[in-house]
């Protein structure tokens, strides 16, 4: 079984996001970037499945500018076998990324594509679903447990009502939740070894995919500042304030 894992380079989750003064986006210059957190879970799960003898190869793929390759290197340092970097400048919408990933899936012929449930920069939660539609493969989203069973997968998904367990046929797309596993850290020797693992570079323009945006971004602005809270002495005062001031009960 071959597993393709999509990893995206995003602003690190610890960074305090700042909006550009002209409202055209967020500041990315000199800002720490990292792998999108659920994509680390996707890589971890693929590597664990390989370690359990149920997968033969794990291939990490990223779509993005030159520096996006760092995310592939990190995936190689925690156990992926090789990488693919589809080079493209500028911000891409999920539809463009999923069309590019479709081309990579056509070429690589994986049995499984693991992705994050959501990218923390655009919060779209669309790329996996769109890829599933383009490839016409089954999908299991928000996976918090994955069991590989011959040519099927048993996936537990987090839903509003609790946990749902579904069985899907392979080939399939799985988008991974943060609760799926605990991603390992890359050890120094493995970081050094990863430098020797191959990364194939492909120009997005060579894939014949239309990556032009379908959405027009009007403005990016900071959320309104929250007012300071107050402390109440007891439940009676809380109820009185909710009733008479906030008027919510
Ligand atoms: P999104 O639909 O933007 O919330 O992204 C969901 C998932 O799709 C991410 O967690 C990644 O696994 C994958 N993905 C999105 N954009 C990229 C990209 N540029 N390169 C690689 N994977 C991506």
PDB file of C-alpha atoms and ligand atoms in Angstrom:
ATOM      1  CA  UNK A   1       0.000   0.000   0.000  1.00  0.00           C
ATOM      2  CA  UNK A   2       1.328   3.431  -0.949  1.00  0.00           C
ATOM      3  CA  UNK A   3       0.315   6.533   1.008  1.00  0.00           C
ATOM      4  CA  UNK A   4       0.526  10.065  -0.376  1.00  0.00           C
ATOM      5  CA  UNK A   5       0.396  12.758   2.323  1.00  0.00           C
ATOM      6  CA  UNK A   6      -0.359  16.414   1.542  1.00  0.00           C
ATOM      7  CA  UNK A   7       1.509  18.886   3.753  1.00  0.00           C
ATOM      8  CA  UNK A   8       1.001  22.639   3.674  1.00  0.00           C
ATOM      9  CA  UNK A   9       3.339  25.390   4.908  1.00  0.00           C
ATOM     10  CA  UNK A  10       1.435  27.880   7.053  1.00  0.00           C
ATOM     11  CA  UNK A  11       2.169  30.569   9.654  1.00  0.00           C
ATOM     12  CA  UNK A  12       3.157  28.790  12.876  1.00  0.00           C
ATOM     13  CA  UNK A  13       0.192  28.345  15.229  1.00  0.00           C
ATOM     14  CA  UNK A  14       2.008  30.187  18.044  1.00  0.00           C
ATOM     15  CA  UNK A  15       2.440  33.370  16.012  1.00  0.00           C
ATOM     16  CA  UNK A  16       0.235  36.363  16.797  1.00  0.00           C
ATOM     17  CA  UNK A  17      -1.254  37.070  13.352  1.00  0.00           C
ATOM     18  CA  UNK A  18      -1.030  40.701  12.180  1.00  0.00           C
ATOM     19  CA  UNK A  19      -3.141  42.136   9.384  1.00  0.00           C
ATOM     20  CA  UNK A  20      -1.333  44.264   6.771  1.00  0.00           C
ATOM     21  CA  UNK A  21      -2.113  47.948   7.019  1.00  0.00           C
ATOM     22  CA  UNK A  22      -3.561  48.069   3.500  1.00  0.00           C
ATOM     23  CA  UNK A  23      -6.002  45.222   4.360  1.00  0.00           C
ATOM     24  CA  UNK A  24      -4.747  42.976   1.547  1.00  0.00           C
ATOM     25  CA  UNK A  25      -3.783  40.063   3.781  1.00  0.00           C
ATOM     26  CA  UNK A  26      -1.734  39.098   6.816  1.00  0.00           C
ATOM     27  CA  UNK A  27       1.931  39.849   7.456  1.00  0.00           C
ATOM     28  CA  UNK A  28       4.142  36.898   6.474  1.00  0.00           C
ATOM     29  CA  UNK A  29       7.558  38.625   6.196  1.00  0.00           C
ATOM     30  CA  UNK A  30       9.956  37.453   8.925  1.00  0.00           C
ATOM     31  CA  UNK A  31       7.187  35.369  10.467  1.00  0.00           C
ATOM     32  CA  UNK A  32       7.824  31.807  11.669  1.00  0.00           C
ATOM     33  CA  UNK A  33       6.289  29.248   9.321  1.00  0.00           C
ATOM     34  CA  UNK A  34       5.597  25.561  10.062  1.00  0.00           C
ATOM     35  CA  UNK A  35       3.729  22.555   8.763  1.00  0.00           C
ATOM     36  CA  UNK A  36      -0.050  22.879   9.146  1.00  0.00           C
ATOM     37  CA  UNK A  37      -0.664  21.029  12.475  1.00  0.00           C
ATOM     38  CA  UNK A  38      -3.148  18.326  11.301  1.00  0.00           C
ATOM     39  CA  UNK A  39      -0.788  17.578   8.390  1.00  0.00           C
ATOM     40  CA  UNK A  40       1.781  16.497  11.013  1.00  0.00           C
ATOM     41  CA  UNK A  41      -0.857  14.019  12.275  1.00  0.00           C
ATOM     42  CA  UNK A  42      -1.398  12.817   8.689  1.00  0.00           C
ATOM     43  CA  UNK A  43       2.334  12.155   8.217  1.00  0.00           C
ATOM     44  CA  UNK A  44       2.596  10.493  11.643  1.00  0.00           C
ATOM     45  CA  UNK A  45      -0.281   8.125  10.853  1.00  0.00           C
ATOM     46  CA  UNK A  46       1.138   7.202   7.446  1.00  0.00           C
ATOM     47  CA  UNK A  47       4.558   6.482   8.999  1.00  0.00           C
ATOM     48  CA  UNK A  48       2.950   4.394  11.765  1.00  0.00           C
ATOM     49  CA  UNK A  49       1.037   2.344   9.176  1.00  0.00           C
ATOM     50  CA  UNK A  50       4.298   1.767   7.300  1.00  0.00           C
ATOM     51  CA  UNK A  51       6.080   0.792  10.527  1.00  0.00           C
ATOM     52  CA  UNK A  52       3.274  -1.717  11.197  1.00  0.00           C
ATOM     53  CA  UNK A  53       4.136  -3.344   7.863  1.00  0.00           C
ATOM     54  CA  UNK A  54       0.864  -2.279   6.215  1.00  0.00           C
ATOM     55  CA  UNK A  55       2.310   0.298   3.802  1.00  0.00           C
ATOM     56  CA  UNK A  56       5.296   0.075   1.492  1.00  0.00           C
ATOM     57  CA  UNK A  57       5.939   3.767   0.835  1.00  0.00           C
ATOM     58  CA  UNK A  58       5.025   7.176   2.223  1.00  0.00           C
ATOM     59  CA  UNK A  59       5.319  10.116  -0.172  1.00  0.00           C
ATOM     60  CA  UNK A  60       4.943  13.701   1.125  1.00  0.00           C
ATOM     61  CA  UNK A  61       3.672  16.326  -1.306  1.00  0.00           C
ATOM     62  CA  UNK A  62       3.429  20.080  -0.954  1.00  0.00           C
ATOM     63  CA  UNK A  63       2.167  22.743  -3.318  1.00  0.00           C
ATOM     64  CA  UNK A  64       3.673  26.169  -2.890  1.00  0.00           C
ATOM     65  CA  UNK A  65       6.576  28.540  -3.258  1.00  0.00           C
ATOM     66  CA  UNK A  66      10.270  27.644  -2.949  1.00  0.00           C
ATOM     67  CA  UNK A  67      10.295  27.625   0.853  1.00  0.00           C
ATOM     68  CA  UNK A  68       7.324  25.242   1.051  1.00  0.00           C
ATOM     69  CA  UNK A  69       9.900  22.504   0.481  1.00  0.00           C
ATOM     70  CA  UNK A  70      10.788  22.833   4.204  1.00  0.00           C
ATOM     71  CA  UNK A  71       7.536  21.064   5.068  1.00  0.00           C
ATOM     72  CA  UNK A  72       8.454  18.152   2.811  1.00  0.00           C
ATOM     73  CA  UNK A  73      11.925  17.967   4.421  1.00  0.00           C
ATOM     74  CA  UNK A  74      10.302  17.850   7.839  1.00  0.00           C
ATOM     75  CA  UNK A  75       8.007  15.027   6.688  1.00  0.00           C
ATOM     76  CA  UNK A  76      11.083  13.157   5.406  1.00  0.00           C
ATOM     77  CA  UNK A  77      12.792  13.680   8.776  1.00  0.00           C
ATOM     78  CA  UNK A  78       9.927  11.966  10.612  1.00  0.00           C
ATOM     79  CA  UNK A  79       9.763   8.974   8.298  1.00  0.00           C
ATOM     80  CA  UNK A  80       8.347   9.769   4.842  1.00  0.00           C
ATOM     81  CA  UNK A  81      10.389   8.036   2.118  1.00  0.00           C
ATOM     82  CA  UNK A  82      10.447  10.720  -0.554  1.00  0.00           C
ATOM     83  CA  UNK A  83       8.882  14.019  -1.443  1.00  0.00           C
ATOM     84  CA  UNK A  84       7.200  15.921  -4.247  1.00  0.00           C
ATOM     85  CA  UNK A  85       7.231  19.715  -4.406  1.00  0.00           C
ATOM     86  CA  UNK A  86       4.864  21.327  -6.871  1.00  0.00           C
ATOM     87  CA  UNK A  87       6.207  24.828  -7.291  1.00  0.00           C
ATOM     88  CA  UNK A  88       3.821  27.698  -7.639  1.00  0.00           C
ATOM     89  CA  UNK A  89       4.003  31.302  -6.479  1.00  0.00           C
ATOM     90  CA  UNK A  90       1.220  33.167  -4.724  1.00  0.00           C
ATOM     91  CA  UNK A  91      -1.751  31.970  -2.718  1.00  0.00           C
ATOM     92  CA  UNK A  92      -3.754  29.077  -4.078  1.00  0.00           C
ATOM     93  CA  UNK A  93      -7.386  28.309  -3.449  1.00  0.00           C
ATOM     94  CA  UNK A  94      -8.381  24.767  -2.371  1.00  0.00           C
ATOM     95  CA  UNK A  95      -9.818  23.985  -5.826  1.00  0.00           C
ATOM     96  CA  UNK A  96      -6.473  24.726  -7.495  1.00  0.00           C
ATOM     97  CA  UNK A  97      -4.580  22.669  -4.880  1.00  0.00           C
ATOM     98  CA  UNK A  98      -6.966  19.735  -5.238  1.00  0.00           C
ATOM     99  CA  UNK A  99      -6.627  19.793  -9.050  1.00  0.00           C
ATOM    100  CA  UNK A 100      -2.844  19.733  -8.673  1.00  0.00           C
ATOM    101  CA  UNK A 101      -3.064  16.894  -6.130  1.00  0.00           C
ATOM    102  CA  UNK A 102      -5.332  15.016  -8.554  1.00  0.00           C
ATOM    103  CA  UNK A 103      -2.537  15.174 -11.170  1.00  0.00           C
ATOM    104  CA  UNK A 104      -0.009  13.956  -8.599  1.00  0.00           C
ATOM    105  CA  UNK A 105      -2.346  11.116  -7.574  1.00  0.00           C
ATOM    106  CA  UNK A 106      -2.783  10.148 -11.254  1.00  0.00           C
ATOM    107  CA  UNK A 107       1.015   9.949 -11.557  1.00  0.00           C
ATOM    108  CA  UNK A 108       1.856   8.349  -8.205  1.00  0.00           C
ATOM    109  CA  UNK A 109      -1.151   6.005  -8.040  1.00  0.00           C
ATOM    110  CA  UNK A 110      -1.347   5.913  -4.229  1.00  0.00           C
ATOM    111  CA  UNK A 111      -3.807   3.664  -2.409  1.00  0.00           C
ATOM    112  CA  UNK A 112      -4.449   6.330   0.207  1.00  0.00           C
ATOM    113  CA  UNK A 113      -4.163  10.107   0.324  1.00  0.00           C
ATOM    114  CA  UNK A 114      -3.836  11.487   3.853  1.00  0.00           C
ATOM    115  CA  UNK A 115      -4.398  15.199   4.441  1.00  0.00           C
ATOM    116  CA  UNK A 116      -5.109  17.545   7.302  1.00  0.00           C
ATOM    117  CA  UNK A 117      -8.750  18.187   8.161  1.00  0.00           C
ATOM    118  CA  UNK A 118      -8.209  21.907   7.712  1.00  0.00           C
ATOM    119  CA  UNK A 119      -5.421  24.399   7.027  1.00  0.00           C
ATOM    120  CA  UNK A 120      -5.081  26.870   9.897  1.00  0.00           C
ATOM    121  CA  UNK A 121      -4.354  29.790   7.569  1.00  0.00           C
ATOM    122  CA  UNK A 122      -7.474  29.715   5.378  1.00  0.00           C
ATOM    123  CA  UNK A 123      -9.653  27.458   7.609  1.00  0.00           C
ATOM    124  CA  UNK A 124     -11.238  26.175   4.398  1.00  0.00           C
ATOM    125  CA  UNK A 125     -11.691  22.454   5.154  1.00  0.00           C
ATOM    126  CA  UNK A 126     -12.283  21.879   1.435  1.00  0.00           C
ATOM    127  CA  UNK A 127      -9.201  20.462  -0.274  1.00  0.00           C
ATOM    128  CA  UNK A 128      -9.682  16.821   0.777  1.00  0.00           C
ATOM    129  CA  UNK A 129     -13.368  16.829  -0.101  1.00  0.00           C
ATOM    130  CA  UNK A 130     -12.686  18.418  -3.511  1.00  0.00           C
ATOM    131  CA  UNK A 131      -9.890  15.930  -4.232  1.00  0.00           C
ATOM    132  CA  UNK A 132     -12.226  13.068  -3.351  1.00  0.00           C
ATOM    133  CA  UNK A 133     -14.793  14.422  -5.823  1.00  0.00           C
ATOM    134  CA  UNK A 134     -12.201  14.962  -8.578  1.00  0.00           C
ATOM    135  CA  UNK A 135     -10.743  11.450  -8.193  1.00  0.00           C
ATOM    136  CA  UNK A 136     -14.167   9.925  -7.515  1.00  0.00           C
ATOM    137  CA  UNK A 137     -12.695   8.133  -4.472  1.00  0.00           C
ATOM    138  CA  UNK A 138     -14.434   7.628  -1.118  1.00  0.00           C
ATOM    139  CA  UNK A 139     -13.530  10.034   1.658  1.00  0.00           C
ATOM    140  CA  UNK A 140     -13.362   9.861   5.444  1.00  0.00           C
ATOM    141  CA  UNK A 141     -13.008  13.302   6.984  1.00  0.00           C
ATOM    142  CA  UNK A 142     -12.028  14.342  10.536  1.00  0.00           C
ATOM    143  CA  UNK A 143     -10.415  10.957  11.246  1.00  0.00           C
ATOM    144  CA  UNK A 144      -9.507  10.371  14.899  1.00  0.00           C
ATOM    145  CA  UNK A 145      -8.710   6.641  14.432  1.00  0.00           C
ATOM    146  CA  UNK A 146      -7.712   4.667  11.347  1.00  0.00           C
ATOM    147  CA  UNK A 147      -7.542   0.861  11.024  1.00  0.00           C
ATOM    148  CA  UNK A 148      -6.189  -0.585   7.789  1.00  0.00           C
ATOM    149  CA  UNK A 149      -7.965  -3.836   6.863  1.00  0.00           C
ATOM    150  CA  UNK A 150      -6.805  -5.358   3.552  1.00  0.00           C
ATOM    151  CA  UNK A 151      -8.472  -3.219   0.904  1.00  0.00           C
ATOM    152  CA  UNK A 152     -10.691  -1.366   3.335  1.00  0.00           C
ATOM    153  CA  UNK A 153     -10.237   1.235   6.023  1.00  0.00           C
ATOM    154  CA  UNK A 154     -12.170   1.522   9.262  1.00  0.00           C
ATOM    155  CA  UNK A 155     -12.186   5.169  10.237  1.00  0.00           C
ATOM    156  CA  UNK A 156     -13.542   6.780  13.385  1.00  0.00           C
ATOM    157  CA  UNK A 157     -14.684  10.352  12.800  1.00  0.00           C
ATOM    158  CA  UNK A 158     -15.440  13.114  15.236  1.00  0.00           C
ATOM    159  CA  UNK A 159     -18.925  14.459  14.650  1.00  0.00           C
ATOM    160  CA  UNK A 160     -21.215  16.747  16.671  1.00  0.00           C
ATOM    161  CA  UNK A 161     -23.043  13.829  18.288  1.00  0.00           C
ATOM    162  CA  UNK A 162     -19.862  11.953  19.239  1.00  0.00           C
ATOM    163  CA  UNK A 163     -17.832   9.377  17.349  1.00  0.00           C
ATOM    164  CA  UNK A 164     -18.921   7.779  14.084  1.00  0.00           C
ATOM    165  CA  UNK A 165     -17.119   4.709  12.685  1.00  0.00           C
ATOM    166  CA  UNK A 166     -17.299   4.074   8.949  1.00  0.00           C
ATOM    167  CA  UNK A 167     -15.750   1.574   6.567  1.00  0.00           C
ATOM    168  CA  UNK A 168     -14.511   2.765   3.180  1.00  0.00           C
ATOM    169  CA  UNK A 169     -12.898   1.062   0.206  1.00  0.00           C
ATOM    170  CA  UNK A 170      -9.353   1.831  -0.895  1.00  0.00           C
ATOM    171  CA  UNK A 171      -8.257   3.946  -2.788  1.00  0.00           C
ATOM    172  CA  UNK A 172      -9.521   6.673  -0.496  1.00  0.00           C
ATOM    173  CA  UNK A 173      -8.951  10.154   0.860  1.00  0.00           C
ATOM    174  CA  UNK A 174      -8.658  10.604   4.624  1.00  0.00           C
ATOM    175  CA  UNK A 175      -8.493  13.992   6.332  1.00  0.00           C
ATOM    176  CA  UNK A 176      -6.914  13.817   9.773  1.00  0.00           C
ATOM    177  CA  UNK A 177      -7.965  15.322  13.079  1.00  0.00           C
ATOM    178  CA  UNK A 178      -5.511  16.527  15.737  1.00  0.00           C
ATOM    179  CA  UNK A 179      -6.686  13.721  18.072  1.00  0.00           C
ATOM    180  CA  UNK A 180      -5.563  10.998  15.641  1.00  0.00           C
ATOM    181  CA  UNK A 181      -2.123  10.586  17.196  1.00  0.00           C
ATOM    182  CA  UNK A 182       0.824  12.365  18.811  1.00  0.00           C
ATOM    183  CA  UNK A 183       3.249  13.457  16.069  1.00  0.00           C
ATOM    184  CA  UNK A 184       6.851  12.547  16.835  1.00  0.00           C
ATOM    185  CA  UNK A 185       9.717  15.022  16.851  1.00  0.00           C
ATOM    186  CA  UNK A 186      12.425  14.712  14.230  1.00  0.00           C
ATOM    187  CA  UNK A 187      15.714  13.593  15.795  1.00  0.00           C
ATOM    188  CA  UNK A 188      18.932  15.267  14.654  1.00  0.00           C
ATOM    189  CA  UNK A 189      20.257  12.094  12.942  1.00  0.00           C
ATOM    190  CA  UNK A 190      16.946  11.734  11.092  1.00  0.00           C
ATOM    191  CA  UNK A 191      17.035  15.405  10.036  1.00  0.00           C
ATOM    192  CA  UNK A 192      20.514  14.741   8.587  1.00  0.00           C
ATOM    193  CA  UNK A 193      19.345  11.537   6.875  1.00  0.00           C
ATOM    194  CA  UNK A 194      16.327  13.377   5.428  1.00  0.00           C
ATOM    195  CA  UNK A 195      18.671  15.691   3.519  1.00  0.00           C
ATOM    196  CA  UNK A 196      19.623  12.709   1.348  1.00  0.00           C
ATOM    197  CA  UNK A 197      16.053  11.624   0.617  1.00  0.00           C
ATOM    198  CA  UNK A 198      14.822  12.641  -2.857  1.00  0.00           C
ATOM    199  CA  UNK A 199      12.367  15.485  -3.495  1.00  0.00           C
ATOM    200  CA  UNK A 200      10.970  15.704  -7.009  1.00  0.00           C
ATOM    201  CA  UNK A 201      10.328  19.273  -8.149  1.00  0.00           C
ATOM    202  CA  UNK A 202       7.487  19.869 -10.559  1.00  0.00           C
ATOM    203  CA  UNK A 203       6.400  23.245 -11.970  1.00  0.00           C
ATOM    204  CA  UNK A 204       2.650  23.683 -11.542  1.00  0.00           C
ATOM    205  CA  UNK A 205       2.568  25.125 -15.078  1.00  0.00           C
ATOM    206  CA  UNK A 206       3.745  21.717 -16.426  1.00  0.00           C
ATOM    207  CA  UNK A 207       0.668  19.998 -14.960  1.00  0.00           C
ATOM    208  CA  UNK A 208      -1.766  21.918 -17.172  1.00  0.00           C
ATOM    209  CA  UNK A 209      -3.919  22.986 -14.238  1.00  0.00           C
ATOM    210  CA  UNK A 210      -5.781  26.288 -14.185  1.00  0.00           C
ATOM    211  CA  UNK A 211      -4.766  27.790 -10.827  1.00  0.00           C
ATOM    212  CA  UNK A 212      -6.361  31.192 -11.364  1.00  0.00           C
ATOM    213  CA  UNK A 213      -8.432  32.363  -8.373  1.00  0.00           C
ATOM    214  CA  UNK A 214     -12.215  31.935  -8.431  1.00  0.00           C
ATOM    215  CA  UNK A 215     -12.780  34.162  -5.427  1.00  0.00           C
ATOM    216  CA  UNK A 216     -12.215  37.876  -5.088  1.00  0.00           C
ATOM    217  CA  UNK A 217     -10.865  38.884  -1.692  1.00  0.00           C
ATOM    218  CA  UNK A 218     -12.376  42.223  -0.757  1.00  0.00           C
ATOM    219  CA  UNK A 219     -10.701  43.005   2.548  1.00  0.00           C
ATOM    220  CA  UNK A 220      -8.872  41.417   5.455  1.00  0.00           C
ATOM    221  CA  UNK A 221      -9.390  43.030   8.836  1.00  0.00           C
ATOM    222  CA  UNK A 222      -8.667  42.341  12.497  1.00  0.00           C
ATOM    223  CA  UNK A 223     -11.567  40.972  14.548  1.00  0.00           C
ATOM    224  CA  UNK A 224     -13.073  43.630  16.842  1.00  0.00           C
ATOM    225  CA  UNK A 225     -11.214  43.923  20.138  1.00  0.00           C
ATOM    226  CA  UNK A 226     -13.046  42.164  22.995  1.00  0.00           C
ATOM    227  CA  UNK A 227     -14.195  44.354  25.858  1.00  0.00           C
ATOM    228  CA  UNK A 228     -12.700  43.579  29.251  1.00  0.00           C
ATOM    229  CA  UNK A 229     -14.793  41.172  31.338  1.00  0.00           C
ATOM    230  CA  UNK A 230     -16.147  41.792  34.828  1.00  0.00           C
ATOM    231  CA  UNK A 231     -16.259  39.705  37.990  1.00  0.00           C
ATOM    232  CA  UNK A 232     -19.541  39.107  39.756  1.00  0.00           C
ATOM    233  CA  UNK A 233     -19.872  38.391  43.469  1.00  0.00           C
ATOM    234  CA  UNK A 234     -22.426  35.583  43.240  1.00  0.00           C
ATOM    235  CA  UNK A 235     -24.890  33.705  41.018  1.00  0.00           C
ATOM    236  CA  UNK A 236     -27.738  36.095  41.853  1.00  0.00           C
ATOM    237  CA  UNK A 237     -25.732  39.043  40.531  1.00  0.00           C
ATOM    238  CA  UNK A 238     -24.783  37.036  37.414  1.00  0.00           C
ATOM    239  CA  UNK A 239     -28.434  36.224  36.687  1.00  0.00           C
ATOM    240  CA  UNK A 240     -29.452  39.832  37.290  1.00  0.00           C
ATOM    241  CA  UNK A 241     -26.797  41.116  34.859  1.00  0.00           C
ATOM    242  CA  UNK A 242     -27.638  38.516  32.197  1.00  0.00           C
ATOM    243  CA  UNK A 243     -31.272  39.513  32.499  1.00  0.00           C
ATOM    244  CA  UNK A 244     -31.109  43.286  32.802  1.00  0.00           C
ATOM    245  CA  UNK A 245     -27.820  44.278  31.142  1.00  0.00           C
ATOM    246  CA  UNK A 246     -26.946  41.614  28.556  1.00  0.00           C
ATOM    247  CA  UNK A 247     -30.679  40.855  28.088  1.00  0.00           C
ATOM    248  CA  UNK A 248     -29.909  37.259  27.079  1.00  0.00           C
ATOM    249  CA  UNK A 249     -32.245  35.506  29.517  1.00  0.00           C
TER     250      UNK A 249
HETATM  251  P1  LIG B   1      -7.925  23.415   3.457  1.00  0.00           P
HETATM  252  O1  LIG B   1      -8.967  22.810   2.571  1.00  0.00           O
HETATM  253  O2  LIG B   1      -7.253  24.620   2.830  1.00  0.00           O
HETATM  254  O3  LIG B   1      -8.441  23.709   4.854  1.00  0.00           O
HETATM  255  O4  LIG B   1      -6.752  22.336   3.600  1.00  0.00           O
HETATM  256  C1  LIG B   1      -7.007  21.006   4.027  1.00  0.00           C
HETATM  257  C2  LIG B   1      -5.783  20.155   3.811  1.00  0.00           C
HETATM  258  O5  LIG B   1      -5.440  20.109   2.416  1.00  0.00           O
HETATM  259  C3  LIG B   1      -4.502  20.609   4.504  1.00  0.00           C
HETATM  260  O6  LIG B   1      -4.481  20.182   5.849  1.00  0.00           O
HETATM  261  C4  LIG B   1      -3.431  19.908   3.659  1.00  0.00           C
HETATM  262  O7  LIG B   1      -3.306  18.533   4.006  1.00  0.00           O
HETATM  263  C5  LIG B   1      -4.037  19.982   2.250  1.00  0.00           C
HETATM  264  N1  LIG B   1      -3.517  21.174   1.548  1.00  0.00           N
HETATM  265  C6  LIG B   1      -4.131  22.380   1.406  1.00  0.00           C
HETATM  266  N2  LIG B   1      -3.339  23.237   0.714  1.00  0.00           N
HETATM  267  C7  LIG B   1      -2.180  22.558   0.448  1.00  0.00           C
HETATM  268  C8  LIG B   1      -0.965  22.883  -0.222  1.00  0.00           C
HETATM  269  N3  LIG B   1      -0.752  24.094  -0.754  1.00  0.00           N
HETATM  270  N4  LIG B   1      -0.007  21.921  -0.314  1.00  0.00           N
HETATM  271  C9  LIG B   1      -0.211  20.691   0.219  1.00  0.00           C
HETATM  272  N5  LIG B   1      -1.326  20.332   0.849  1.00  0.00           N
HETATM  273  C10 LIG B   1      -2.314  21.241   0.958  1.00  0.00           C
END
